[in-house]
Amino acid sequence: MTLPKVELHLHLEGAAPPAFIRGLAQEKRIDISGIFAADGSYAYTDFWHFLKVYEAATSVLTSPEDYHRLTLAVLEESAKSGVVYCETFLSPDFCGGRDLSAWREYLHAIEEAGTQAERTMGVTLRGIVTPIRHFGPEKAKQVALCAAETAGRFVVGFGLAGDEKVGKPGDFAWSFDMAREAGLRLTCHAGEWLGPDSIRDALRDLRVERIGHGVRAIEDLALVDELAENGVVLEVCPGSNIALGIYPGWRKHPIGELHRRGVKVTVSTDDPPFFHTTMAREYDRLAEAFDWDEGVFREIARTSLDAAFCDPDTRARIAPLLEPDHA
Ligand code: HPA
Ligand code: ZN
């Protein structure tokens, strides 16, 4: 579908085209051939293996220049799908090993690629810094310091990625408090691998305004009502959930029901090549599964932009691009 789109949940390394990662591995003579299937796509068996494959793929990204190239390659795909505004998760764990001065260099390269893509491809990029949950709360504190030091026009948010089954959101409260005090807006993965209580925990203990995934709220209709009443935004990634086996197919995905019950749902790809998806494909499959028309998708794009963490001027510049009369 060619409608203008806003994407809020995208892991930068997870969006790396496999050919790009393979090319870098060859240049650097790093052997990661085991992470690819015969057809060249990424190969993994389940979410936990996916996290390992993800980290192996990321191991070939060793310089700010690599991240500059990666960012351009990723945004090229976004632009092809009609994305006009995108927020991406950035992990100082992978970009310079949580060292602040290295992080600044990586960030500068990513931001510069974003500026270039805005000029040449018409897609605006902003960053959400995320510690990796299974690396533990102590490392997350270093990540929070990196985030707080670089908060501003480009780094607009703070989140939590990685294995949802390790630890509790509350273990990361110190880091989220630091990020909030630095003016960053907050989101957290929850309600993907664990049930409704994980969403309640993230909302209560981290005071986040968006939830990454959050789809398993559907198992507790009182929570669904609460999310709708409080305007909590869900960064829903249906293709990711289906690829990882959380739901058996598009028609069985709860996004339709959550939307019908008044929850603010948005649509993203998570790690698109891993899940054999794109933003255009997500829209096409949703249109088929739920009979959603252009009006629903335009409403979702507006909801997404309202929930974006960018400054008001950026939002005001993007808003007209989402409207039908835009040339
Ligand atoms: N979920 C959680 N953590 C991640 C993901 C994801 O899809 N991708 C990279 N880290
Ligand atoms: Zn994710």
mmCIF file of C-alpha atoms and ligand atoms in Angstrom:
data_model
loop_
_atom_site.group_PDB
_atom_site.id
_atom_site.type_symbol
_atom_site.label_atom_id
_atom_site.label_comp_id
_atom_site.label_asym_id
_atom_site.label_seq_id
_atom_site.Cartn_x
_atom_site.Cartn_y
_atom_site.Cartn_z
ATOM 1 C CA MET A 1 0.000 0.000 0.000
ATOM 2 C CA THR A 2 1.400 3.389 -0.997
ATOM 3 C CA LEU A 3 -0.146 5.487 1.789
ATOM 4 C CA PRO A 4 2.262 7.673 3.817
ATOM 5 C CA LYS A 5 3.377 5.830 6.941
ATOM 6 C CA VAL A 6 4.879 6.530 10.366
ATOM 7 C CA GLU A 7 6.942 3.795 12.018
ATOM 8 C CA LEU A 8 7.673 3.914 15.758
ATOM 9 C CA HIS A 9 9.212 0.491 16.528
ATOM 10 C CA LEU A 10 12.266 -0.496 14.509
ATOM 11 C CA HIS A 11 15.537 -1.983 15.779
ATOM 12 C CA LEU A 12 18.279 -0.441 13.641
ATOM 13 C CA GLU A 13 20.523 -3.515 13.471
ATOM 14 C CA GLY A 14 17.445 -5.712 13.128
ATOM 15 C CA ALA A 15 16.505 -3.797 10.004
ATOM 16 C CA ALA A 16 19.866 -4.507 8.340
ATOM 17 C CA PRO A 17 19.387 -6.194 4.958
ATOM 18 C CA PRO A 18 21.129 -9.600 5.160
ATOM 19 C CA ALA A 19 23.134 -8.842 2.004
ATOM 20 C CA PHE A 20 24.487 -5.723 3.710
ATOM 21 C CA ILE A 21 25.616 -7.699 6.774
ATOM 22 C CA ARG A 22 27.094 -10.455 4.591
ATOM 23 C CA GLY A 23 29.005 -7.849 2.566
ATOM 24 C CA LEU A 24 30.485 -6.247 5.683
ATOM 25 C CA ALA A 25 31.418 -9.675 7.091
ATOM 26 C CA GLN A 26 33.283 -10.478 3.865
ATOM 27 C CA GLU A 27 35.079 -7.100 3.861
ATOM 28 C CA LYS A 28 36.224 -7.709 7.441
ATOM 29 C CA ARG A 29 36.826 -11.437 7.037
ATOM 30 C CA ILE A 30 34.489 -12.267 9.905
ATOM 31 C CA ASP A 31 32.833 -15.660 9.558
ATOM 32 C CA ILE A 32 29.147 -15.421 10.424
ATOM 33 C CA SER A 33 28.004 -17.703 7.594
ATOM 34 C CA GLY A 34 26.103 -19.829 10.156
ATOM 35 C CA ILE A 35 23.437 -17.153 10.640
ATOM 36 C CA PHE A 36 22.233 -17.289 7.041
ATOM 37 C CA ALA A 37 19.885 -19.747 5.333
ATOM 38 C CA ALA A 38 20.647 -21.169 1.889
ATOM 39 C CA ASP A 39 18.533 -18.445 0.242
ATOM 40 C CA GLY A 40 20.590 -15.728 1.939
ATOM 41 C CA SER A 41 17.992 -14.702 4.541
ATOM 42 C CA TYR A 42 18.652 -14.778 8.285
ATOM 43 C CA ALA A 43 18.132 -18.219 9.851
ATOM 44 C CA TYR A 44 16.882 -18.763 13.413
ATOM 45 C CA THR A 45 14.633 -21.205 15.213
ATOM 46 C CA ASP A 46 12.814 -19.112 17.827
ATOM 47 C CA PHE A 47 12.931 -15.705 19.536
ATOM 48 C CA TRP A 48 15.843 -16.610 21.813
ATOM 49 C CA HIS A 49 17.860 -17.933 18.926
ATOM 50 C CA PHE A 50 16.822 -14.823 16.991
ATOM 51 C CA LEU A 51 18.410 -12.662 19.727
ATOM 52 C CA LYS A 52 21.668 -14.609 19.312
ATOM 53 C CA VAL A 53 21.609 -14.337 15.515
ATOM 54 C CA TYR A 54 20.852 -10.622 15.914
ATOM 55 C CA GLU A 55 23.906 -10.161 18.116
ATOM 56 C CA ALA A 56 26.087 -12.150 15.675
ATOM 57 C CA ALA A 57 24.908 -9.997 12.752
ATOM 58 C CA THR A 58 25.608 -6.892 14.812
ATOM 59 C CA SER A 59 29.165 -8.045 15.525
ATOM 60 C CA VAL A 60 30.262 -6.977 12.016
ATOM 61 C CA LEU A 61 29.170 -3.385 12.683
ATOM 62 C CA THR A 62 32.357 -2.142 14.283
ATOM 63 C CA SER A 63 32.685 1.548 13.368
ATOM 64 C CA PRO A 64 30.617 4.741 13.098
ATOM 65 C CA GLU A 65 31.087 4.523 9.323
ATOM 66 C CA ASP A 66 29.429 1.071 9.334
ATOM 67 C CA TYR A 67 26.439 2.578 11.151
ATOM 68 C CA HIS A 68 26.308 5.441 8.662
ATOM 69 C CA ARG A 69 26.026 2.951 5.814
ATOM 70 C CA LEU A 70 23.573 0.799 7.766
ATOM 71 C CA THR A 71 21.294 3.755 8.504
ATOM 72 C CA LEU A 72 21.173 4.743 4.830
ATOM 73 C CA ALA A 73 20.452 1.140 3.764
ATOM 74 C CA VAL A 74 17.642 0.866 6.316
ATOM 75 C CA LEU A 75 16.046 4.203 5.444
ATOM 76 C CA GLU A 76 16.137 3.353 1.766
ATOM 77 C CA GLU A 77 13.830 0.413 2.528
ATOM 78 C CA SER A 78 11.625 2.620 4.722
ATOM 79 C CA ALA A 79 11.273 5.215 1.974
ATOM 80 C CA LYS A 80 10.353 2.506 -0.556
ATOM 81 C CA SER A 81 7.465 1.530 1.730
ATOM 82 C CA GLY A 82 6.198 5.111 1.960
ATOM 83 C CA VAL A 83 7.503 5.812 5.488
ATOM 84 C CA VAL A 84 7.872 9.567 6.038
ATOM 85 C CA TYR A 85 8.839 9.485 9.730
ATOM 86 C CA CYS A 86 10.615 6.739 11.616
ATOM 87 C CA GLU A 87 11.888 6.191 15.154
ATOM 88 C CA THR A 88 14.625 3.623 15.560
ATOM 89 C CA PHE A 89 16.011 1.877 18.617
ATOM 90 C CA LEU A 90 19.717 2.537 19.170
ATOM 91 C CA SER A 91 21.846 0.526 21.574
ATOM 92 C CA PRO A 92 25.098 1.956 22.970
ATOM 93 C CA ASP A 93 25.829 -1.684 23.920
ATOM 94 C CA PHE A 94 26.493 -2.281 20.218
ATOM 95 C CA CYS A 95 27.613 1.263 19.311
ATOM 96 C CA GLY A 96 30.889 1.692 21.151
ATOM 97 C CA GLY A 97 30.280 -0.623 24.113
ATOM 98 C CA ARG A 98 28.534 1.973 26.328
ATOM 99 C CA ASP A 99 31.564 4.279 26.296
ATOM 100 C CA LEU A 100 30.228 7.835 26.129
ATOM 101 C CA SER A 101 32.779 9.304 23.746
ATOM 102 C CA ALA A 102 32.531 6.325 21.363
ATOM 103 C CA TRP A 103 28.739 6.521 21.597
ATOM 104 C CA ARG A 104 28.837 10.194 20.569
ATOM 105 C CA GLU A 105 30.780 9.241 17.433
ATOM 106 C CA TYR A 106 28.400 6.451 16.472
ATOM 107 C CA LEU A 107 25.431 8.675 17.155
ATOM 108 C CA HIS A 108 26.882 11.476 15.053
ATOM 109 C CA ALA A 109 27.278 9.056 12.109
ATOM 110 C CA ILE A 110 23.712 7.749 12.472
ATOM 111 C CA GLU A 111 22.250 11.232 12.798
ATOM 112 C CA GLU A 112 24.180 12.457 9.783
ATOM 113 C CA ALA A 113 22.884 9.556 7.696
ATOM 114 C CA GLY A 114 19.394 10.497 8.901
ATOM 115 C CA THR A 115 19.859 14.083 7.758
ATOM 116 C CA GLN A 116 21.095 12.865 4.379
ATOM 117 C CA ALA A 117 18.109 10.514 4.014
ATOM 118 C CA GLU A 118 15.709 13.299 4.916
ATOM 119 C CA ARG A 119 17.123 15.403 2.075
ATOM 120 C CA THR A 120 17.360 12.667 -0.540
ATOM 121 C CA MET A 121 14.575 10.217 0.378
ATOM 122 C CA GLY A 122 12.044 12.331 2.293
ATOM 123 C CA VAL A 123 12.106 10.227 5.462
ATOM 124 C CA THR A 124 12.778 11.813 8.864
ATOM 125 C CA LEU A 125 14.606 9.764 11.508
ATOM 126 C CA ARG A 126 14.715 10.062 15.296
ATOM 127 C CA GLY A 127 16.395 7.763 17.863
ATOM 128 C CA ILE A 128 15.239 5.937 20.994
ATOM 129 C CA VAL A 129 18.114 4.670 23.127
ATOM 130 C CA THR A 130 17.559 1.161 24.481
ATOM 131 C CA PRO A 131 19.539 -0.933 26.925
ATOM 132 C CA ILE A 132 19.304 -4.683 26.386
ATOM 133 C CA ARG A 133 17.279 -6.269 29.161
ATOM 134 C CA HIS A 134 19.231 -9.533 29.308
ATOM 135 C CA PHE A 135 22.507 -7.613 29.679
ATOM 136 C CA GLY A 136 21.176 -6.556 33.116
ATOM 137 C CA PRO A 137 20.331 -3.368 35.061
ATOM 138 C CA GLU A 138 23.934 -2.321 35.772
ATOM 139 C CA LYS A 139 24.840 -2.093 32.077
ATOM 140 C CA ALA A 140 21.510 -0.345 31.512
ATOM 141 C CA LYS A 141 22.645 2.442 33.877
ATOM 142 C CA GLN A 142 25.650 3.141 31.640
ATOM 143 C CA VAL A 143 23.306 3.184 28.650
ATOM 144 C CA ALA A 144 21.005 5.610 30.474
ATOM 145 C CA LEU A 145 23.963 7.920 31.079
ATOM 146 C CA CYS A 146 24.811 7.823 27.355
ATOM 147 C CA ALA A 147 21.172 8.598 26.565
ATOM 148 C CA ALA A 148 20.889 11.440 29.075
ATOM 149 C CA GLU A 149 24.112 13.059 27.820
ATOM 150 C CA THR A 150 22.927 13.034 24.216
ATOM 151 C CA ALA A 151 19.198 13.764 24.635
ATOM 152 C CA GLY A 152 18.011 16.430 22.243
ATOM 153 C CA ARG A 153 16.559 16.959 18.793
ATOM 154 C CA PHE A 154 17.656 13.542 17.498
ATOM 155 C CA VAL A 155 17.716 11.323 20.599
ATOM 156 C CA VAL A 156 14.148 11.734 21.774
ATOM 157 C CA GLY A 157 13.333 8.593 23.717
ATOM 158 C CA PHE A 158 14.463 5.781 25.971
ATOM 159 C CA GLY A 159 13.233 2.180 25.914
ATOM 160 C CA LEU A 160 14.071 -1.391 26.809
ATOM 161 C CA ALA A 161 14.737 -4.170 24.285
ATOM 162 C CA GLY A 162 15.984 -7.745 24.617
ATOM 163 C CA ASP A 163 14.609 -10.784 26.400
ATOM 164 C CA GLU A 164 11.366 -9.862 28.138
ATOM 165 C CA LYS A 165 11.582 -12.989 30.287
ATOM 166 C CA VAL A 166 14.761 -11.837 32.056
ATOM 167 C CA GLY A 167 14.244 -9.671 35.159
ATOM 168 C CA LYS A 168 11.408 -7.224 35.807
ATOM 169 C CA PRO A 169 10.761 -3.742 34.415
ATOM 170 C CA GLY A 170 11.210 -2.352 37.944
ATOM 171 C CA ASP A 171 14.868 -3.504 37.897
ATOM 172 C CA PHE A 172 15.443 -0.729 35.345
ATOM 173 C CA ALA A 173 13.644 2.073 37.227
ATOM 174 C CA TRP A 174 16.885 3.936 37.998
ATOM 175 C CA SER A 175 17.732 4.102 34.291
ATOM 176 C CA PHE A 176 14.233 5.156 33.272
ATOM 177 C CA ASP A 177 14.180 7.849 35.974
ATOM 178 C CA MET A 178 17.490 9.209 34.694
ATOM 179 C CA ALA A 179 16.188 9.238 31.101
ATOM 180 C CA ARG A 180 12.945 10.957 32.150
ATOM 181 C CA GLU A 181 14.871 13.629 34.039
ATOM 182 C CA ALA A 182 16.932 14.252 30.896
ATOM 183 C CA GLY A 183 13.692 15.033 29.051
ATOM 184 C CA LEU A 184 13.451 11.737 27.159
ATOM 185 C CA ARG A 185 10.066 10.159 26.432
ATOM 186 C CA LEU A 186 9.620 6.533 27.461
ATOM 187 C CA THR A 187 8.592 3.193 25.994
ATOM 188 C CA CYS A 188 9.254 -0.435 26.944
ATOM 189 C CA HIS A 189 8.821 -3.856 25.311
ATOM 190 C CA ALA A 190 6.112 -5.744 27.233
ATOM 191 C CA GLY A 191 3.135 -7.982 26.589
ATOM 192 C CA GLU A 192 4.843 -9.897 23.779
ATOM 193 C CA TRP A 193 6.397 -12.921 25.549
ATOM 194 C CA LEU A 194 4.683 -12.310 28.887
ATOM 195 C CA GLY A 195 1.042 -11.596 29.633
ATOM 196 C CA PRO A 196 -1.003 -8.582 30.761
ATOM 197 C CA ASP A 197 0.826 -8.239 34.100
ATOM 198 C CA SER A 198 4.064 -7.413 32.289
ATOM 199 C CA ILE A 199 2.283 -4.421 30.735
ATOM 200 C CA ARG A 200 0.917 -3.313 34.111
ATOM 201 C CA ASP A 201 4.450 -3.642 35.561
ATOM 202 C CA ALA A 202 6.003 -1.469 32.840
ATOM 203 C CA LEU A 203 3.315 1.212 33.175
ATOM 204 C CA ARG A 204 3.539 1.288 36.978
ATOM 205 C CA ASP A 205 7.263 0.820 37.568
ATOM 206 C CA LEU A 206 8.727 2.706 34.593
ATOM 207 C CA ARG A 207 5.887 5.186 33.892
ATOM 208 C CA VAL A 208 6.194 4.693 30.143
ATOM 209 C CA GLU A 209 3.721 6.321 27.761
ATOM 210 C CA ARG A 210 4.046 3.730 24.992
ATOM 211 C CA ILE A 211 4.375 -0.046 25.096
ATOM 212 C CA GLY A 212 6.419 -2.026 22.565
ATOM 213 C CA HIS A 213 4.018 -4.734 21.340
ATOM 214 C CA GLY A 214 1.577 -4.867 24.299
ATOM 215 C CA VAL A 215 -0.676 -7.133 22.244
ATOM 216 C CA ARG A 216 -1.179 -9.652 25.018
ATOM 217 C CA ALA A 217 -3.255 -7.021 26.835
ATOM 218 C CA ILE A 218 -6.072 -8.727 24.912
ATOM 219 C CA GLU A 219 -5.953 -11.524 27.529
ATOM 220 C CA ASP A 220 -7.322 -9.075 30.143
ATOM 221 C CA LEU A 221 -10.181 -6.894 28.933
ATOM 222 C CA ALA A 222 -10.039 -4.677 32.042
ATOM 223 C CA LEU A 223 -6.484 -3.792 31.040
ATOM 224 C CA VAL A 224 -7.604 -3.162 27.460
ATOM 225 C CA ASP A 225 -10.189 -0.666 28.778
ATOM 226 C CA GLU A 226 -7.534 0.971 30.950
ATOM 227 C CA LEU A 227 -5.157 1.344 28.016
ATOM 228 C CA ALA A 228 -7.933 2.875 25.925
ATOM 229 C CA GLU A 229 -9.007 5.275 28.704
ATOM 230 C CA ASN A 230 -5.473 6.392 29.480
ATOM 231 C CA GLY A 231 -4.444 6.749 25.846
ATOM 232 C CA VAL A 232 -1.511 4.355 26.161
ATOM 233 C CA VAL A 233 -0.068 3.783 22.689
ATOM 234 C CA LEU A 234 0.825 0.274 21.535
ATOM 235 C CA GLU A 235 3.660 -0.159 19.041
ATOM 236 C CA VAL A 236 2.143 -3.214 17.382
ATOM 237 C CA CYS A 237 4.296 -5.308 15.023
ATOM 238 C CA PRO A 238 1.877 -7.912 13.648
ATOM 239 C CA GLY A 239 4.226 -9.506 11.095
ATOM 240 C CA SER A 240 6.859 -9.953 13.814
ATOM 241 C CA ASN A 241 4.345 -11.607 16.168
ATOM 242 C CA ILE A 242 3.197 -13.972 13.424
ATOM 243 C CA ALA A 243 6.734 -14.826 12.258
ATOM 244 C CA LEU A 244 7.708 -15.646 15.860
ATOM 245 C CA GLY A 245 4.612 -17.794 16.375
ATOM 246 C CA ILE A 246 2.814 -15.705 19.000
ATOM 247 C CA TYR A 247 -0.292 -15.759 16.785
ATOM 248 C CA PRO A 248 -1.023 -18.325 14.104
ATOM 249 C CA GLY A 249 -2.025 -15.882 11.361
ATOM 250 C CA TRP A 250 -3.124 -12.372 10.415
ATOM 251 C CA ARG A 251 -6.825 -12.868 11.080
ATOM 252 C CA LYS A 252 -6.037 -14.227 14.557
ATOM 253 C CA HIS A 253 -3.883 -11.233 15.465
ATOM 254 C CA PRO A 254 -5.452 -9.069 18.238
ATOM 255 C CA ILE A 255 -4.712 -5.706 16.578
ATOM 256 C CA GLY A 256 -8.205 -5.726 15.047
ATOM 257 C CA GLU A 257 -9.905 -6.241 18.407
ATOM 258 C CA LEU A 258 -7.637 -3.775 20.242
ATOM 259 C CA HIS A 259 -8.427 -1.132 17.621
ATOM 260 C CA ARG A 260 -12.162 -1.872 17.839
ATOM 261 C CA ARG A 261 -12.015 -1.450 21.619
ATOM 262 C CA GLY A 262 -10.499 2.022 21.307
ATOM 263 C CA VAL A 263 -6.845 1.318 22.095
ATOM 264 C CA LYS A 264 -4.379 3.577 20.290
ATOM 265 C CA VAL A 265 -2.651 1.075 18.016
ATOM 266 C CA THR A 266 0.205 1.864 15.656
ATOM 267 C CA VAL A 267 1.896 -0.411 13.107
ATOM 268 C CA SER A 268 5.619 -1.198 12.824
ATOM 269 C CA THR A 269 7.944 -3.909 11.511
ATOM 270 C CA ASP A 270 10.333 -4.533 14.488
ATOM 271 C CA ASP A 271 13.161 -6.287 12.554
ATOM 272 C CA PRO A 272 11.801 -6.406 8.998
ATOM 273 C CA PRO A 273 14.226 -8.697 7.113
ATOM 274 C CA PHE A 274 14.220 -11.204 9.967
ATOM 275 C CA PHE A 275 10.439 -11.392 9.730
ATOM 276 C CA HIS A 276 10.253 -11.167 5.936
ATOM 277 C CA THR A 277 8.240 -7.998 6.091
ATOM 278 C CA THR A 278 8.141 -4.305 5.178
ATOM 279 C CA MET A 279 5.792 -1.500 6.214
ATOM 280 C CA ALA A 280 4.026 -1.811 2.852
ATOM 281 C CA ARG A 281 3.492 -5.534 3.446
ATOM 282 C CA GLU A 282 2.152 -4.942 6.985
ATOM 283 C CA TYR A 283 -0.455 -2.543 5.581
ATOM 284 C CA ASP A 284 -1.428 -4.945 2.777
ATOM 285 C CA ARG A 285 -1.863 -7.917 5.121
ATOM 286 C CA LEU A 286 -3.850 -5.836 7.644
ATOM 287 C CA ALA A 287 -6.138 -4.527 4.895
ATOM 288 C CA GLU A 288 -6.832 -8.120 3.807
ATOM 289 C CA ALA A 289 -7.257 -9.549 7.291
ATOM 290 C CA PHE A 290 -9.484 -6.852 8.822
ATOM 291 C CA ASP A 291 -10.986 -5.174 5.782
ATOM 292 C CA TRP A 292 -9.403 -1.899 6.875
ATOM 293 C CA ASP A 293 -9.791 0.864 4.332
ATOM 294 C CA GLU A 294 -7.689 3.924 3.616
ATOM 295 C CA GLY A 295 -9.486 5.873 6.361
ATOM 296 C CA VAL A 296 -8.334 3.442 9.060
ATOM 297 C CA PHE A 297 -4.738 3.552 7.864
ATOM 298 C CA ARG A 298 -4.734 7.360 7.728
ATOM 299 C CA GLU A 299 -6.106 7.433 11.295
ATOM 300 C CA ILE A 300 -3.354 5.015 12.396
ATOM 301 C CA ALA A 301 -0.690 7.196 10.779
ATOM 302 C CA ARG A 302 -2.057 10.283 12.605
ATOM 303 C CA THR A 303 -2.173 8.361 15.907
ATOM 304 C CA SER A 304 1.442 7.321 15.323
ATOM 305 C CA LEU A 305 2.621 10.849 14.604
ATOM 306 C CA ASP A 306 0.756 12.159 17.691
ATOM 307 C CA ALA A 307 2.576 9.511 19.739
ATOM 308 C CA ALA A 308 5.966 10.221 18.148
ATOM 309 C CA PHE A 309 8.606 11.489 20.541
ATOM 310 C CA CYS A 310 9.918 14.260 18.248
ATOM 311 C CA ASP A 311 9.601 17.983 18.995
ATOM 312 C CA PRO A 312 6.399 19.851 18.025
ATOM 313 C CA ASP A 313 8.011 21.622 15.041
ATOM 314 C CA THR A 314 9.045 18.317 13.479
ATOM 315 C CA ARG A 315 5.561 16.907 14.085
ATOM 316 C CA ALA A 316 3.953 19.965 12.488
ATOM 317 C CA ARG A 317 6.211 19.601 9.442
ATOM 318 C CA ILE A 318 5.323 15.897 8.999
ATOM 319 C CA ALA A 319 1.559 16.161 9.686
ATOM 320 C CA PRO A 320 0.506 17.516 6.259
ATOM 321 C CA LEU A 321 2.373 14.673 4.528
ATOM 322 C CA LEU A 322 -0.157 12.230 6.021
ATOM 323 C CA GLU A 323 -3.212 13.935 4.535
ATOM 324 C CA PRO A 324 -4.939 12.867 1.317
ATOM 325 C CA ASP A 325 -4.635 16.237 -0.403
ATOM 326 C CA HIS A 326 -0.869 16.236 -0.055
ATOM 327 C CA ALA A 327 0.717 16.401 -3.510
HETATM 328 N N1 HPA B 1 12.426 -7.660 20.481
HETATM 329 C C1 HPA B 1 13.162 -7.496 21.582
HETATM 330 N N2 HPA B 1 14.422 -7.190 21.545
HETATM 331 C C2 HPA B 1 14.995 -7.031 20.371
HETATM 332 C C3 HPA B 1 14.294 -7.188 19.211
HETATM 333 C C4 HPA B 1 12.947 -7.511 19.264
HETATM 334 O O1 HPA B 1 12.266 -7.663 18.230
HETATM 335 N N3 HPA B 1 15.143 -6.937 18.196
HETATM 336 C C5 HPA B 1 16.303 -6.647 18.741
HETATM 337 N N4 HPA B 1 16.236 -6.695 20.054
HETATM 338 ZN ZN ZN B 2 11.070 -4.822 19.215
#
